[in-house]
Amino acid sequence: MWDLGCELGEGALWSSLDEAVWFVDIKKRQIHRFRDDERRSWQAPEQVGFVLPAADGTWIAGLQSGLSRFDPESGLFDRLVPPDDHGSSQRLNDGYVDFDGRLWFGSMNDSEAPGGGKLYRLLSDGTCRVLDAPYTIPNGPAMSPDGRTFYHTETSERVIYAFDVAADGALSNRRPFVRIARAGAFPDGPLVDAEGCLWTALFGGWGLERYSPRGELIDYIRLPVPNVTKAAFGGPDLSTLYVTTARLHMSPAARAAHPLAGGLFRLETEVPGLPLNQIRQGL
């Protein structure tokens, strides 16, 4: 859909308010918006891991140093809060808003040094709390349709974890949900569809895998590029998947052989996804 050559395309989401796909290029420090009749980009002041909508009509960006409010009209960023103990060598990586409007996000060491990352939640008082650690490359999170199971990915270990979620957002009973068996594939951004099945993008795995709520592999969709990073259900009936990809870690020869790497892709699905939630707590 858009051959823009992202170095590290990530964070795809569908906004029904403007009928557009939003996503980021972490390494090029860019935010992108795609509509069939418009393509627009903004430059961020730092590496940007995600951008998500808030209920007050603004957007929240996960920059390298912490959370910022982003205004698409002016292109300006207004810093909100850095996570506790968030050092200059770290950056925010991926984010998710649950059904109660709570923002969850991960951090990692920018060099991908082992154990440098954490899972955070933005609290109602505007501070950030660590919910799980350590991580090397955290991705997600995502949540089951009933809001009782929480999924979070440790890309470097090729595992997606499941947790039980209490009404107050507390996590417990961490256990492996899926260990990726596909050769050369690392799980990246996850998402859950209306049937409660979990999809995961596969960095180095040439596509997406879909797992049942019991962790059984039930589908694989191949794309024409090796590094698939995140997908979002969109369109009027939420049955279109928009997929971000990356060129990161590809050699010059591999980039030449796969020129569509880093582009935005679209495909149709039989099962729809879940609507995007807006941030309603902590702002």
XYZ file of C-alpha atoms in Angstrom, residues 54-199:
146
model
C -6.341 9.574 23.841
C -10.001 10.116 24.690
C -9.487 13.898 24.797
C -8.736 13.900 21.062
C -4.956 14.137 21.356
C -2.283 11.561 20.534
C 0.337 10.120 22.886
C 3.741 9.197 21.454
C 6.217 6.855 23.082
C 9.492 8.648 22.445
C 12.932 7.414 23.413
C 12.941 9.492 26.622
C 9.318 8.888 27.651
C 5.713 9.766 26.881
C 4.828 12.942 24.979
C 1.638 14.485 23.677
C 1.701 14.789 19.881
C -0.309 17.343 17.899
C -0.740 16.298 14.233
C -1.918 19.782 13.268
C 1.251 21.552 14.397
C 3.604 18.566 14.399
C 4.755 19.532 17.904
C 5.523 17.263 20.850
C 4.849 18.170 24.485
C 6.667 16.000 27.006
C 4.524 14.356 29.675
C 6.445 11.880 31.840
C 9.487 9.596 31.622
C 9.224 6.118 33.173
C 11.038 5.659 36.483
C 14.656 4.532 36.158
C 14.568 5.102 32.381
C 18.148 5.754 31.301
C 19.475 7.565 28.237
C 20.512 4.259 26.642
C 16.908 3.014 26.669
C 13.915 3.710 24.430
C 10.207 2.913 24.443
C 9.300 0.177 21.993
C 5.628 -0.834 21.720
C 2.344 0.157 23.349
C -1.262 -0.925 23.843
C -4.460 0.518 25.333
C -6.748 -1.935 27.136
C -10.555 -1.918 27.384
C -10.463 0.273 30.503
C -8.376 2.939 28.753
C -5.107 2.047 30.479
C -1.869 2.523 28.547
C 0.677 -0.306 28.664
C 4.119 -0.074 27.037
C 7.574 -1.605 27.052
C 11.098 -0.241 27.219
C 14.363 -1.727 26.033
C 18.037 -0.931 25.704
C 18.553 0.673 22.303
C 21.527 -1.613 21.654
C 19.308 -4.645 22.440
C 21.522 -5.467 25.424
C 20.016 -8.370 27.400
C 17.707 -7.584 30.303
C 17.541 -3.829 29.817
C 13.779 -3.591 29.297
C 10.608 -3.445 31.375
C 6.831 -3.555 31.013
C 5.069 -0.409 32.288
C 1.532 0.833 32.838
C 0.535 4.490 33.032
C -1.346 5.001 36.307
C -4.321 7.268 36.934
C -2.092 9.770 38.772
C 0.118 10.193 35.685
C 3.060 8.142 36.940
C 4.405 4.940 35.389
C 4.667 1.623 37.244
C 6.801 -1.383 36.333
C 4.557 -4.448 35.977
C 7.107 -6.986 34.782
C 10.873 -7.205 34.189
C 13.433 -7.858 32.866
C 12.989 -7.918 29.095
C 15.446 -7.595 26.240
C 13.058 -6.783 23.355
C 9.476 -6.414 24.672
C 6.637 -6.298 22.146
C 2.903 -5.832 22.552
C 1.036 -6.091 24.768
C -2.366 -7.458 23.711
C -5.412 -8.715 25.601
C -8.128 -11.355 25.128
C -11.646 -10.125 24.210
C -12.916 -10.807 27.740
C -10.063 -8.773 29.253
C -8.929 -11.656 31.453
C -5.762 -12.771 29.638
C -2.831 -10.469 28.930
C -0.200 -11.304 26.314
C 3.310 -9.892 26.133
C 6.198 -10.866 23.888
C 9.883 -11.340 24.619
C 11.175 -11.235 21.074
C 14.760 -12.184 21.879
C 13.681 -15.449 23.543
C 11.103 -16.223 20.803
C 8.334 -16.551 23.376
C 4.923 -14.952 23.955
C 3.835 -14.935 27.592
C 0.298 -15.008 28.962
C -0.782 -13.504 32.300
C -3.978 -13.391 34.312
C -5.332 -9.836 34.642
C -7.160 -8.593 37.749
C -9.815 -5.873 37.602
C -7.286 -3.303 38.851
C -4.779 -4.254 36.135
C -2.524 -6.382 38.333
C -0.797 -9.238 36.500
C -0.220 -12.749 37.834
C 0.465 -16.330 36.740
C 3.002 -15.524 34.063
C 3.450 -18.542 31.782
C 4.667 -19.254 28.225
C 1.746 -19.117 25.812
C 3.658 -19.827 22.592
C 7.272 -20.556 21.733
C 7.937 -19.792 18.092
C 9.193 -22.857 16.233
C 9.483 -21.459 12.708
C 13.150 -21.372 11.673
C 14.701 -17.915 11.790
C 11.501 -16.272 13.056
C 11.193 -14.008 16.091
C 7.777 -12.930 17.405
C 7.198 -9.191 17.087
C 3.980 -7.213 17.580
C 0.937 -9.276 18.689
C -2.788 -8.591 18.327
C -5.992 -10.472 19.145
C -9.002 -10.958 16.857
C -12.729 -11.178 17.661
C -12.504 -14.958 18.147
C -9.819 -14.549 20.792
C -7.051 -15.872 18.561
C -3.648 -14.230 18.805
C -1.750 -13.080 15.731
